[in-house]
XYZ file of C-alpha atoms in Angstrom:
760
model
C 0.119 -0.001 -0.019
C 2.975 2.690 0.782
C 4.434 1.387 -2.378
C 1.234 2.236 -4.298
C 0.798 5.531 -2.363
C 4.511 6.775 -3.599
C 3.619 5.434 -7.190
C 0.116 7.051 -7.661
C -0.695 10.531 -7.504
C -3.602 11.558 -5.090
C -7.014 11.741 -7.019
C -8.724 14.826 -7.471
C -11.828 14.355 -5.059
C -13.053 18.032 -4.792
C -16.274 18.853 -6.220
C -18.918 21.186 -5.202
C -21.379 20.066 -2.807
C -19.569 16.921 -2.097
C -17.376 16.397 1.154
C -14.800 13.697 0.356
C -12.563 12.046 3.137
C -9.437 9.949 2.444
C -9.600 6.828 4.094
C -6.156 5.169 2.873
C -4.352 5.399 6.083
C -7.321 4.309 8.279
C -7.666 1.413 5.684
C -4.209 0.613 5.612
C -3.929 0.269 9.447
C -6.895 -1.704 9.732
C -5.941 -4.401 7.227
C -2.578 -4.784 9.481
C -5.036 -6.358 12.116
C -6.137 -9.506 9.879
C -4.159 -12.507 9.298
C -3.114 -13.724 5.926
C -5.963 -15.099 3.964
C -8.666 -13.855 6.440
C -11.688 -11.749 4.816
C -14.498 -9.584 6.288
C -17.521 -9.570 4.511
C -20.530 -6.857 5.265
C -23.941 -8.246 4.575
C -25.061 -5.003 3.000
C -21.913 -4.695 0.584
C -22.630 -7.280 -1.944
C -20.508 -8.937 -4.449
C -22.322 -6.834 -7.333
C -21.267 -3.827 -5.187
C -17.644 -4.935 -4.514
C -17.054 -5.512 -8.253
C -18.742 -2.005 -9.097
C -16.351 -0.374 -6.660
C -13.537 -1.518 -8.182
C -14.293 0.031 -11.416
C -14.936 3.350 -9.930
C -12.736 6.217 -11.544
C -11.111 3.273 -13.920
C -11.488 5.097 -17.283
C -11.562 1.867 -18.766
C -14.656 0.385 -16.777
C -16.285 3.405 -15.339
C -17.921 5.614 -18.081
C -18.551 8.261 -15.672
C -14.916 8.947 -14.913
C -14.037 12.473 -15.935
C -10.556 13.588 -16.850
C -9.298 17.015 -15.593
C -11.499 19.694 -16.816
C -13.772 17.307 -18.841
C -17.413 17.766 -18.795
C -19.960 15.170 -18.284
C -22.093 15.644 -21.306
C -21.124 16.531 -25.079
C -21.328 20.251 -25.244
C -21.668 20.041 -29.307
C -24.530 22.255 -30.363
C -26.677 20.487 -33.118
C -28.039 23.705 -34.169
C -24.974 25.231 -35.280
C -24.319 26.492 -38.911
C -22.588 23.960 -41.125
C -21.080 24.358 -44.528
C -22.097 22.302 -47.086
C -18.948 20.336 -47.538
C -19.213 19.686 -43.461
C -22.813 18.298 -44.267
C -21.280 15.972 -46.831
C -18.475 15.088 -44.485
C -20.885 14.028 -41.664
C -22.836 12.015 -43.900
C -19.969 10.060 -45.153
C -18.802 9.348 -41.561
C -22.315 8.135 -40.723
C -22.039 5.778 -44.076
C -18.902 4.592 -42.742
C -20.295 3.872 -39.095
C -23.439 2.150 -40.724
C -20.836 -0.220 -42.253
C -19.054 -0.519 -39.111
C -22.593 -1.868 -37.609
C -23.221 -4.277 -40.351
C -19.768 -5.860 -39.865
C -20.706 -6.782 -36.470
C -19.636 -3.858 -33.879
C -22.384 -2.712 -31.510
C -24.532 0.574 -32.264
C -22.813 2.243 -29.129
C -19.461 2.218 -30.977
C -20.746 3.127 -34.336
C -23.495 4.930 -35.125
C -24.864 6.161 -31.484
C -21.603 7.992 -31.433
C -23.198 10.559 -33.701
C -24.543 13.501 -31.679
C -27.179 14.061 -34.545
C -28.321 10.765 -34.210
C -28.703 11.007 -30.516
C -30.775 14.201 -30.964
C -33.189 12.590 -33.242
C -33.840 9.463 -31.018
C -34.070 11.038 -27.594
C -36.551 11.875 -26.547
C -38.411 9.514 -28.393
C -39.953 10.779 -31.609
C -43.744 9.836 -32.189
C -43.974 11.186 -35.285
C -42.167 12.413 -38.499
C -42.078 15.797 -37.429
C -40.417 15.020 -34.067
C -37.687 13.041 -35.643
C -35.872 16.499 -35.831
C -32.489 17.787 -34.173
C -34.630 20.430 -32.535
C -37.904 19.748 -30.943
C -38.714 23.406 -29.915
C -40.788 25.029 -32.749
C -39.458 28.495 -32.332
C -35.801 27.233 -32.334
C -36.526 24.951 -35.180
C -37.449 28.354 -37.319
C -34.054 29.782 -36.817
C -32.277 26.647 -37.397
C -29.535 26.566 -40.371
C -31.103 26.414 -43.502
C -29.090 23.720 -45.122
C -29.704 21.307 -41.884
C -32.532 19.616 -43.493
C -30.658 17.739 -45.755
C -28.526 16.166 -42.953
C -31.714 15.434 -40.824
C -33.575 13.561 -43.944
C -30.296 11.703 -44.266
C -30.159 10.457 -40.770
C -33.906 9.581 -40.497
C -33.806 7.672 -43.693
C -30.514 6.100 -42.399
C -32.167 5.167 -39.029
C -35.184 3.773 -40.394
C -33.019 1.593 -42.930
C -31.219 0.400 -39.579
C -34.663 -0.324 -38.080
C -35.560 -2.840 -40.969
C -32.190 -4.555 -41.133
C -32.168 -4.941 -36.959
C -35.879 -6.443 -37.286
C -34.869 -8.842 -40.105
C -31.797 -10.079 -38.602
C -33.664 -10.956 -35.259
C -36.584 -12.614 -36.971
C -33.986 -15.131 -38.471
C -31.100 -17.530 -37.171
C -27.981 -15.900 -36.462
C -25.304 -15.883 -33.486
C -24.912 -12.548 -31.578
C -21.645 -13.182 -30.324
C -20.369 -14.286 -33.494
C -22.179 -11.787 -36.281
C -23.955 -9.256 -35.506
C -24.969 -6.930 -32.278
C -28.930 -6.451 -32.229
C -29.064 -4.325 -28.915
C -30.381 -0.799 -29.517
C -29.956 0.209 -25.976
C -33.565 1.463 -25.404
C -33.442 3.196 -28.530
C -36.228 2.234 -31.115
C -34.766 3.373 -34.334
C -38.122 5.057 -35.623
C -39.728 1.796 -35.499
C -43.230 3.625 -35.220
C -42.800 6.191 -37.883
C -44.190 4.549 -41.406
C -41.701 4.441 -43.834
C -44.067 6.330 -46.492
C -43.441 9.337 -44.346
C -39.597 9.183 -44.176
C -39.614 8.407 -48.085
C -41.857 11.835 -48.331
C -38.935 13.596 -46.242
C -36.183 12.541 -48.397
C -38.167 13.225 -51.623
C -39.001 16.783 -49.782
C -35.124 17.158 -49.252
C -34.171 16.422 -52.515
C -36.680 19.178 -53.725
C -35.522 21.773 -51.414
C -31.598 21.221 -52.260
C -32.713 21.851 -55.781
C -34.154 25.121 -54.600
C -31.223 26.411 -52.755
C -28.846 25.240 -55.429
C -27.661 28.848 -55.893
C -26.275 28.811 -52.361
C -24.299 25.483 -52.590
C -21.419 24.780 -55.014
C -22.544 22.473 -57.832
C -20.439 19.513 -57.187
C -21.561 19.305 -53.305
C -25.280 19.648 -54.289
C -25.107 16.865 -56.608
C -23.083 14.920 -53.899
C -25.604 15.287 -51.186
C -28.382 14.758 -53.608
C -26.914 11.183 -54.572
C -26.675 10.501 -50.850
C -30.159 11.019 -50.405
C -31.186 9.018 -53.523
C -29.003 6.324 -51.766
C -31.104 6.257 -48.729
C -34.130 6.050 -50.810
C -32.965 3.356 -52.703
C -31.877 1.465 -49.579
C -35.380 1.565 -48.289
C -36.924 0.589 -51.193
C -34.711 -2.415 -51.790
C -35.799 -3.644 -48.348
C -39.321 -2.962 -48.777
C -39.312 -5.041 -52.147
C -37.315 -7.696 -50.682
C -40.614 -8.912 -48.801
C -42.535 -9.351 -52.265
C -41.321 -12.805 -52.909
C -43.988 -13.667 -55.711
C -42.550 -10.366 -57.707
C -40.432 -10.865 -60.964
C -36.916 -11.376 -59.097
C -35.373 -9.014 -61.839
C -37.674 -6.120 -60.493
C -36.397 -6.939 -57.278
C -32.818 -6.254 -58.594
C -33.377 -2.585 -59.362
C -32.869 -0.940 -56.152
C -29.606 -2.737 -55.571
C -28.303 -2.047 -59.261
C -29.169 1.464 -58.660
C -27.370 1.454 -55.426
C -24.137 -0.125 -57.015
C -24.111 2.514 -59.450
C -24.600 5.405 -57.079
C -21.632 4.050 -54.739
C -19.039 4.594 -57.425
C -20.120 8.272 -57.951
C -20.427 8.808 -54.114
C -17.058 7.156 -54.090
C -15.460 10.072 -56.547
C -17.239 12.857 -54.556
C -15.722 11.649 -51.237
C -13.019 14.028 -51.495
C -15.341 17.238 -51.472
C -16.552 16.531 -48.028
C -14.908 18.151 -44.875
C -15.131 15.733 -41.838
C -16.754 17.153 -38.381
C -14.781 14.670 -35.797
C -16.532 16.994 -32.931
C -20.290 15.746 -34.131
C -19.200 12.156 -32.664
C -18.305 11.282 -29.306
C -17.956 8.248 -26.949
C -19.629 10.185 -24.220
C -22.785 9.599 -25.492
C -22.335 6.000 -24.236
C -23.034 7.162 -20.799
C -26.746 7.852 -21.770
C -27.193 4.146 -23.167
C -29.129 1.554 -21.315
C -26.130 -0.883 -21.074
C -24.057 -2.523 -18.277
C -21.071 -2.507 -20.872
C -17.870 -0.481 -20.055
C -16.810 2.427 -22.501
C -15.585 1.465 -25.493
C -13.992 3.423 -28.302
C -15.566 4.273 -31.645
C -15.164 1.818 -34.513
C -14.976 3.738 -37.800
C -13.569 1.960 -41.041
C -11.819 3.933 -43.571
C -13.836 5.267 -46.564
C -11.997 2.917 -48.863
C -13.090 -0.067 -46.699
C -16.496 1.187 -46.559
C -16.674 1.585 -50.303
C -15.450 -2.224 -50.614
C -17.883 -3.745 -48.230
C -20.912 -1.672 -49.785
C -19.861 -2.629 -53.050
C -19.829 -6.239 -51.971
C -23.403 -5.724 -50.042
C -24.854 -4.411 -53.012
C -23.668 -6.983 -55.605
C -24.760 -9.797 -53.075
C -28.228 -7.993 -53.097
C -28.367 -8.304 -56.959
C -27.436 -11.776 -56.831
C -29.302 -13.120 -54.091
C -32.764 -12.355 -55.801
C -32.063 -15.154 -58.418
C -32.817 -17.789 -55.658
C -36.528 -16.909 -56.234
C -36.084 -18.430 -59.541
C -36.792 -21.869 -58.472
C -36.064 -24.853 -60.767
C -35.813 -27.717 -58.557
C -34.696 -28.493 -54.788
C -30.803 -29.483 -55.654
C -30.279 -26.575 -57.715
C -31.598 -24.472 -54.866
C -29.325 -26.162 -52.189
C -26.208 -25.676 -54.761
C -27.199 -21.863 -55.212
C -27.361 -21.425 -51.383
C -24.260 -23.424 -50.720
C -22.007 -21.835 -53.294
C -23.435 -18.385 -52.539
C -22.426 -18.483 -49.007
C -18.924 -19.943 -49.715
C -18.006 -16.833 -51.462
C -14.678 -15.101 -50.281
C -15.242 -12.754 -48.355
C -18.609 -14.050 -47.030
C -21.626 -12.194 -47.377
C -22.477 -10.070 -44.827
C -25.158 -11.026 -41.881
C -27.975 -8.754 -43.460
C -27.659 -10.715 -46.809
C -27.479 -14.133 -45.046
C -30.534 -13.279 -43.084
C -32.253 -11.771 -46.044
C -31.485 -15.225 -47.684
C -33.191 -16.841 -44.904
C -36.235 -14.742 -45.229
C -36.375 -15.223 -48.956
C -36.200 -18.839 -48.404
C -38.428 -19.790 -45.575
C -40.674 -16.885 -44.365
C -43.717 -17.846 -42.824
C -43.031 -21.226 -43.709
C -43.601 -20.629 -47.191
C -40.546 -21.579 -49.415
C -39.583 -18.879 -51.821
C -42.860 -17.285 -51.100
C -44.506 -19.935 -53.504
C -44.031 -23.620 -52.474
C -45.112 -25.581 -49.653
C -42.340 -27.515 -47.682
C -44.565 -30.527 -48.833
C -43.962 -29.568 -52.617
C -40.134 -29.181 -51.982
C -39.579 -32.575 -50.223
C -41.560 -34.371 -52.850
C -39.711 -32.666 -55.456
C -36.576 -33.639 -53.953
C -37.641 -37.444 -53.327
C -38.614 -37.530 -57.188
C -35.125 -36.398 -58.027
C -33.262 -38.557 -55.887
C -34.936 -41.763 -55.390
C -38.701 -41.796 -56.101
C -39.219 -40.805 -59.893
C -42.928 -41.222 -60.554
C -43.050 -42.919 -57.212
C -46.597 -43.859 -55.899
C -45.408 -42.686 -52.441
C -45.351 -39.261 -53.604
C -48.895 -39.389 -55.628
C -50.887 -36.522 -54.393
C -53.935 -38.356 -55.735
C -53.752 -40.737 -52.933
C -54.515 -38.019 -50.422
C -58.200 -38.076 -51.423
C -58.628 -41.599 -50.720
C -60.387 -42.095 -47.384
C -60.936 -45.582 -47.191
C -58.557 -47.063 -44.131
C -58.513 -50.385 -45.517
C -57.099 -48.942 -49.111
C -53.637 -49.421 -49.774
C -53.302 -45.860 -51.191
C -54.690 -44.494 -47.951
C -52.187 -46.092 -45.925
C -49.462 -44.878 -48.219
C -50.643 -41.470 -47.926
C -50.957 -41.365 -44.332
C -47.319 -42.942 -43.857
C -45.849 -39.960 -46.330
C -47.465 -37.397 -44.247
C -45.797 -39.001 -41.208
C -42.445 -39.098 -42.901
C -42.938 -35.506 -43.963
C -43.530 -34.049 -40.742
C -40.576 -35.867 -39.329
C -38.136 -34.696 -42.076
C -39.390 -30.970 -42.575
C -37.292 -29.445 -39.857
C -34.118 -31.571 -40.360
C -34.393 -30.853 -44.251
C -34.930 -27.064 -44.069
C -32.203 -26.758 -41.152
C -29.627 -27.811 -44.013
C -30.368 -24.479 -45.802
C -30.482 -22.408 -42.559
C -27.037 -24.001 -41.830
C -25.486 -22.749 -44.921
C -26.758 -19.546 -44.239
C -24.390 -18.974 -40.894
C -20.506 -18.158 -40.870
C -18.263 -20.692 -42.349
C -17.115 -21.774 -38.514
C -20.891 -22.138 -37.424
C -21.681 -23.872 -40.762
C -19.349 -26.847 -39.605
C -20.261 -26.832 -35.934
C -23.843 -27.246 -36.644
C -23.363 -29.751 -39.357
C -21.778 -31.729 -36.503
C -25.198 -31.535 -34.698
C -27.359 -32.034 -37.692
C -25.840 -35.569 -38.887
C -26.805 -36.778 -35.330
C -30.250 -35.795 -36.052
C -30.336 -37.159 -39.755
C -28.717 -40.554 -38.074
C -31.791 -40.839 -35.904
C -34.077 -39.890 -38.757
C -32.730 -42.333 -41.145
C -33.685 -45.124 -38.493
C -37.105 -43.719 -38.093
C -37.798 -43.523 -41.732
C -36.578 -46.970 -42.360
C -39.630 -48.301 -40.164
C -41.941 -46.174 -42.433
C -40.294 -47.867 -45.461
C -40.960 -50.926 -44.294
C -44.746 -50.254 -43.595
C -44.613 -48.689 -47.071
C -43.430 -51.631 -48.877
C -46.087 -53.878 -47.555
C -48.767 -51.452 -48.694
C -47.177 -51.454 -52.178
C -46.239 -55.216 -52.205
C -42.934 -54.474 -53.258
C -40.549 -57.343 -54.384
C -36.860 -57.440 -53.487
C -34.358 -56.432 -56.312
C -32.052 -59.501 -57.515
C -28.979 -58.607 -59.697
C -26.115 -60.816 -60.819
C -23.808 -60.136 -57.853
C -26.462 -61.237 -55.560
C -29.737 -59.886 -53.844
C -30.049 -56.134 -53.148
C -33.293 -56.532 -50.749
C -35.613 -53.676 -50.808
C -35.415 -50.273 -52.350
C -36.037 -48.250 -48.810
C -36.263 -45.467 -50.794
C -36.974 -42.768 -47.830
C -34.209 -44.013 -45.571
C -31.814 -44.217 -48.522
C -32.585 -40.625 -49.406
C -31.779 -39.585 -45.626
C -28.860 -41.623 -45.767
C -27.280 -39.841 -48.746
C -28.077 -36.434 -47.276
C -26.426 -37.613 -44.204
C -23.220 -38.673 -45.970
C -23.120 -35.419 -47.804
C -23.085 -33.611 -44.432
C -20.279 -35.562 -43.144
C -18.042 -34.992 -46.161
C -18.873 -31.230 -45.652
C -17.714 -31.562 -42.221
C -14.543 -32.826 -43.220
C -14.050 -30.516 -46.111
C -14.792 -27.489 -44.029
C -12.154 -28.747 -41.646
C -9.572 -28.377 -44.359
C -10.878 -24.903 -45.213
C -10.972 -23.668 -41.500
C -7.377 -25.073 -40.938
C -8.707 -27.438 -38.227
C -5.982 -29.908 -39.143
C -2.331 -29.727 -38.990
C -0.201 -30.568 -41.739
C 0.785 -33.846 -40.101
C -2.951 -35.100 -40.201
C -3.807 -34.199 -43.642
C -2.930 -37.650 -44.898
C -5.266 -39.273 -42.248
C -8.301 -36.699 -42.921
C -8.138 -37.383 -46.385
C -8.176 -41.088 -46.086
C -11.350 -40.527 -44.183
C -12.859 -38.061 -46.640
C -12.141 -40.776 -49.547
C -13.765 -43.359 -47.216
C -16.688 -41.141 -47.073
C -16.997 -40.358 -50.664
C -16.631 -43.940 -51.805
C -19.462 -45.155 -49.551
C -21.520 -42.019 -51.011
C -20.534 -43.361 -54.566
C -21.614 -46.977 -53.746
C -25.088 -45.703 -52.386
C -25.367 -44.090 -55.382
C -24.900 -47.030 -57.285
C -27.650 -48.932 -55.156
C -30.056 -45.928 -55.767
C -29.433 -46.378 -59.618
C -30.188 -49.913 -59.687
C -33.479 -49.578 -58.092
C -34.418 -46.471 -60.318
C -33.596 -48.389 -63.077
C -35.648 -51.359 -62.226
C -38.598 -49.004 -61.687
C -37.719 -47.144 -64.973
C -37.643 -50.339 -67.031
C -41.012 -51.831 -65.451
C -42.624 -48.354 -66.288
C -41.393 -48.909 -69.904
C -42.322 -52.648 -70.051
C -45.974 -51.822 -68.959
C -46.337 -49.218 -71.603
C -45.163 -51.487 -74.230
C -47.707 -54.211 -73.000
C -50.465 -51.824 -72.572
C -49.889 -50.147 -76.026
C -51.266 -53.523 -77.586
C -54.045 -53.936 -75.400
C -56.423 -50.986 -75.617
C -58.846 -52.422 -72.846
C -55.943 -52.698 -70.220
C -54.503 -49.477 -71.595
C -57.326 -47.573 -69.894
C -57.125 -49.353 -66.512
C -53.173 -48.995 -65.896
C -51.428 -45.720 -65.165
C -49.959 -44.412 -68.829
C -46.271 -43.810 -69.223
C -46.115 -40.388 -70.502
C -43.482 -38.067 -71.959
C -43.837 -35.901 -68.515
C -42.818 -39.493 -66.390
C -39.951 -40.077 -69.175
C -38.763 -36.694 -68.344
C -38.834 -37.182 -64.386
C -36.879 -40.533 -65.020
C -34.300 -38.864 -67.264
C -34.096 -36.086 -64.570
C -33.566 -38.808 -61.640
C -30.687 -40.612 -63.734
C -29.077 -37.232 -64.750
C -28.829 -36.289 -60.703
C -27.587 -39.666 -59.844
C -25.034 -39.322 -62.694
C -23.697 -36.052 -61.589
C -23.577 -36.955 -57.775
C -21.667 -40.464 -58.266
C -19.318 -38.408 -60.552
C -18.833 -35.895 -57.989
C -18.395 -38.614 -55.378
C -15.860 -40.223 -57.543
C -13.666 -37.159 -58.068
C -13.804 -36.685 -54.512
C -12.878 -40.090 -53.789
C -10.014 -40.442 -56.198
C -8.581 -36.620 -55.433
C -8.767 -37.503 -51.392
C -6.921 -40.846 -52.322
C -4.282 -39.131 -54.113
C -3.520 -36.543 -51.532
C -3.470 -39.099 -48.742
C -0.805 -41.177 -50.523
C 1.037 -38.174 -51.255
C 1.076 -36.765 -47.845
C 2.132 -40.358 -46.625
C 5.089 -40.321 -48.975
C 5.970 -36.864 -47.646
C 6.022 -38.062 -44.068
C 7.863 -41.205 -45.006
C 10.600 -38.973 -46.651
C 10.874 -36.907 -43.916
C 9.618 -33.991 -45.925
C 6.695 -33.182 -43.588
C 7.362 -33.980 -39.821
C 4.788 -33.988 -37.048
C 5.372 -31.202 -34.451
C 6.502 -32.315 -31.011
C 3.236 -33.096 -28.872
C 4.503 -33.818 -25.258
C 0.819 -33.731 -24.049
C -0.771 -35.696 -26.811
C -0.930 -39.232 -28.506
C -2.371 -40.199 -31.857
C -5.000 -42.133 -30.267
C -6.355 -39.093 -28.277
C -6.041 -36.681 -31.791
C -8.062 -39.402 -33.677
C -10.694 -39.335 -30.853
C -10.793 -35.672 -31.125
C -11.087 -35.411 -34.960
C -13.650 -38.283 -35.518
C -15.806 -37.183 -32.619
C -18.592 -35.740 -34.672
C -18.875 -39.190 -36.108
C -18.568 -41.510 -33.278
C -22.063 -41.852 -32.558
C -23.209 -42.408 -36.317
C -24.361 -45.748 -37.164
C -23.636 -45.886 -40.804
C -21.318 -45.802 -42.201
C -19.399 -47.445 -39.262
C -16.352 -45.315 -37.649
C -13.073 -47.002 -38.524
C -11.412 -48.360 -35.483
C -7.936 -46.401 -34.752
C -5.979 -49.537 -35.895
C -7.886 -49.550 -39.285
C -7.533 -45.755 -39.657
C -3.672 -45.972 -39.065
C -3.120 -48.920 -41.300
C -5.356 -47.477 -44.275
C -3.545 -44.128 -43.740
C 0.013 -45.380 -43.555
C -0.267 -48.213 -45.882
C 3.044 -49.948 -44.316
C 2.662 -52.872 -46.915
C 2.884 -50.668 -49.882
C 6.254 -49.142 -50.865
C 6.870 -45.524 -51.380
C 7.437 -46.349 -54.905
C 4.084 -47.777 -55.604
C 2.641 -45.125 -53.193
C 3.335 -42.368 -55.692
C 2.361 -44.445 -58.387
C -1.268 -44.718 -56.982
C -1.076 -41.039 -56.046
C -0.498 -40.387 -59.541
C -3.189 -42.554 -60.930
C -5.784 -41.123 -58.173
C -4.974 -37.546 -58.936
C -5.025 -38.107 -62.881
C -8.811 -39.817 -62.490
C -9.876 -36.732 -60.272
C -8.604 -34.469 -63.064
C -10.273 -36.263 -65.688
C -13.541 -36.438 -63.737
C -13.267 -32.570 -62.915
C -12.821 -32.110 -66.585
C -16.153 -33.981 -67.356
C -17.889 -31.931 -64.540
C -16.799 -28.537 -65.747
C -18.278 -29.392 -69.265
C -21.717 -29.976 -67.866
C -24.848 -27.736 -68.701
C -26.816 -25.922 -65.917
C -29.479 -28.698 -66.379
C -27.033 -31.761 -66.169
C -25.266 -30.198 -63.492
C -28.463 -29.010 -61.452
C -26.880 -25.534 -60.926
C -29.874 -23.489 -62.235
C -29.539 -19.646 -61.391
C -25.814 -20.521 -59.968
C -24.042 -22.388 -62.876
C -21.058 -19.569 -63.281
C -20.429 -20.132 -59.516
C -20.663 -23.956 -59.890
C -18.409 -24.275 -62.864
C -15.922 -21.710 -61.376
C -15.863 -24.144 -58.213
C -15.224 -26.953 -60.320
C -12.334 -25.434 -62.170
C -10.735 -24.760 -58.989
C -10.639 -28.272 -58.022
C -9.648 -29.005 -61.570
C -6.661 -26.392 -61.141
C -5.954 -28.226 -57.528
C -5.895 -31.381 -58.993
C -3.446 -30.363 -61.684
C -1.168 -28.828 -59.164
C -1.358 -32.153 -57.142
C -0.190 -33.875 -60.228
C 2.775 -31.585 -60.595
C 3.657 -32.259 -56.863
C 3.385 -36.130 -57.269
C 5.610 -35.826 -60.374
C 8.215 -33.710 -58.948
C 8.437 -36.156 -55.842
C 8.451 -39.132 -58.005
C 11.676 -37.842 -60.025
C 13.534 -36.767 -57.089
C 12.878 -40.089 -55.465
C 14.079 -42.079 -58.529
C 17.149 -39.477 -58.726
C 17.970 -40.398 -55.128
C 17.821 -43.903 -56.155
C 14.460 -44.902 -55.112
C 12.515 -47.459 -57.063
C 10.110 -50.461 -56.802
C 11.034 -52.471 -53.794
C 13.611 -50.072 -52.695
C 13.389 -47.727 -49.932
C 15.406 -44.605 -49.362
C 17.126 -43.983 -45.976
C 16.769 -40.518 -45.598
C 17.028 -38.039 -42.857
C 14.882 -34.833 -43.032
C 14.690 -35.325 -46.770
C 18.088 -33.941 -47.243
C 18.980 -36.449 -49.845
C 16.042 -35.328 -52.225
C 17.036 -31.730 -52.494
C 13.245 -30.646 -51.848
C 11.192 -28.819 -49.333
C 7.511 -28.448 -48.794
C 5.707 -25.179 -48.864
C 2.131 -25.300 -47.720
C -0.301 -22.852 -49.017
C -1.479 -20.023 -46.925
C -5.315 -20.123 -46.097
C -7.420 -18.747 -48.954
C -4.430 -18.722 -51.121
C -4.499 -22.066 -52.658
C -6.626 -23.164 -55.743
C -9.335 -24.488 -53.699
C -9.897 -24.465 -49.942
C -10.992 -27.770 -49.556
C -7.958 -29.116 -51.490
C -4.638 -28.321 -49.616
C -2.001 -29.125 -52.281
C 1.586 -29.169 -51.078
C 4.146 -27.289 -53.306
C 7.625 -29.026 -53.831
C 10.493 -26.460 -54.176
C 14.270 -27.157 -54.566
C 16.065 -26.567 -51.176
C 18.170 -23.674 -51.013
């Protein structure tokens, strides 16, 4: 205590009307009577009060702590006269603070540091006339004549923020990760109609033209464009609720804002910042328990870049309303959200709203329509299970009634899990992976539940098992097959996102690529099984058509094989073709990279870090934790995983040959995928992004082929060959070193391809 006294200056405790007593000496004397570890607790001095006492007069924690000569409230006068360039500067500062809020910073550190914004919100305005910097009618008449521009802009800004905040709160998001919706007891003009605000903005633009003689032409044009931006933003938000409208018409405000932004950027230099119009002291007035925080204001260049992407994302997102089929819809959502940098939270929640608002998909389709359409593509083309006419059969003993009843149970069971896949992809990338880890548990239970429904349906349908040359494949079990396919896809996404998010260390890549290969191979085999039953159904339908064509009386009794049914079968077979080719490419590429990384470890070019507190078994348990409880596919044991990854029976020479063959196969597969049309790839409205993604995978496969060839040549040059291993320490004899790509710098985030360069 004496040491602290000698180092710390005495605080200024004088204040009019306050009698302060310095108790430091008495306190120091009193604590000497206490033995070490002894505490004294006063019943009236609670933990909350003790913690609060520690914060008093600490400027980092006490928002009321004042520096010498500092006033408690901000003394800036919102009725002061402003130059036109100062109004322009304040508006541009508000634009930057608005973007900081979109990026996830709280309003207390962004827009609520503006004294002009605070003067509008407090006291709370009840109508458009109250939403002004000055509430007194007489004072308002004497306010500067150009202040109406700033007022209109601020009001339009607050209403836009209100809409954004309400939309985000209505959808799935994570406040601690993405966005802060706390308004600190400010209502953001919630009760003021948007029509009144639009009228105010339009009137401000009109009044600006009448005073154009008092304002330089360039600044007048700049102010007008910023008011137009606020009108367009409100219109874009308003139109986004009209999901049944033409999607191209919904894009128009976003296109307009994107064009306006380029002009706004060129005019930014005309403005003059007014730093005193913003203050963190306003945080003292907010209903918050948070300590004071500094203002967050990105540069105008950063702000421009973020707004440009926001408006482009707003344009692109409207294409989701151009529904073709569920697989294209899933591709649209997953590829759109995989953009770098990822779309802002407002865009991601807007996508959720367009998809699921009021439980009507895309504003036009019921959840049943989407699920049945998906089933018809994946496992049940022309299936009796999804025939809507069965819903009208009321006789309980009729098989059609039983089928309809069981299918309704199925839809109710799967609806939430199915829609959650789309919702999950609308989150940030880390959250996508975490949520998928929970989702596969639900889908595993779902698969078991719907298998019981499948068994009841096969009795009602009098289904016969399928027998092929290789043996009996059993019954089709279409519903559980559909669930299993989706579960496998999610399990692959979890592993692939692990590569994207750098979850795995370099020494673990061989093992995780082997597991990805295991999952993709299982998906390909499952797709082959589904195809076998689809072909049986297809052939039976064509055979029945041929037989009924020759017998007119039976032709009227049996369902006709129409051109529409032919298209439905062709669509299903096309989907199975593309999903099996995609699985094969993933399987081959993952196998090739597994062999490559295993060879690099053997040759001491990739060395595991020292792990004094870890073992291979513990790391395996950690990596496989999301899949531990999954029944199918079974999780390999640690010994199986280790043996499959290290491949001890295979020589390094053969291992590199396998890698060369596998990577070459993946390259050919990606080349075939990249040539597919929009319909063949099931990438309606997102085909450009789909092709770009496939081409990035192709580039990664080519780079992997180069790495394998480089290692092969170096291995053979050092004397390695079939049946002969090299005895190398730290890879010195090969003259190579491994360079790992930085995060986001490789050809594709899911395929981490090492670069082998000569050692200098």
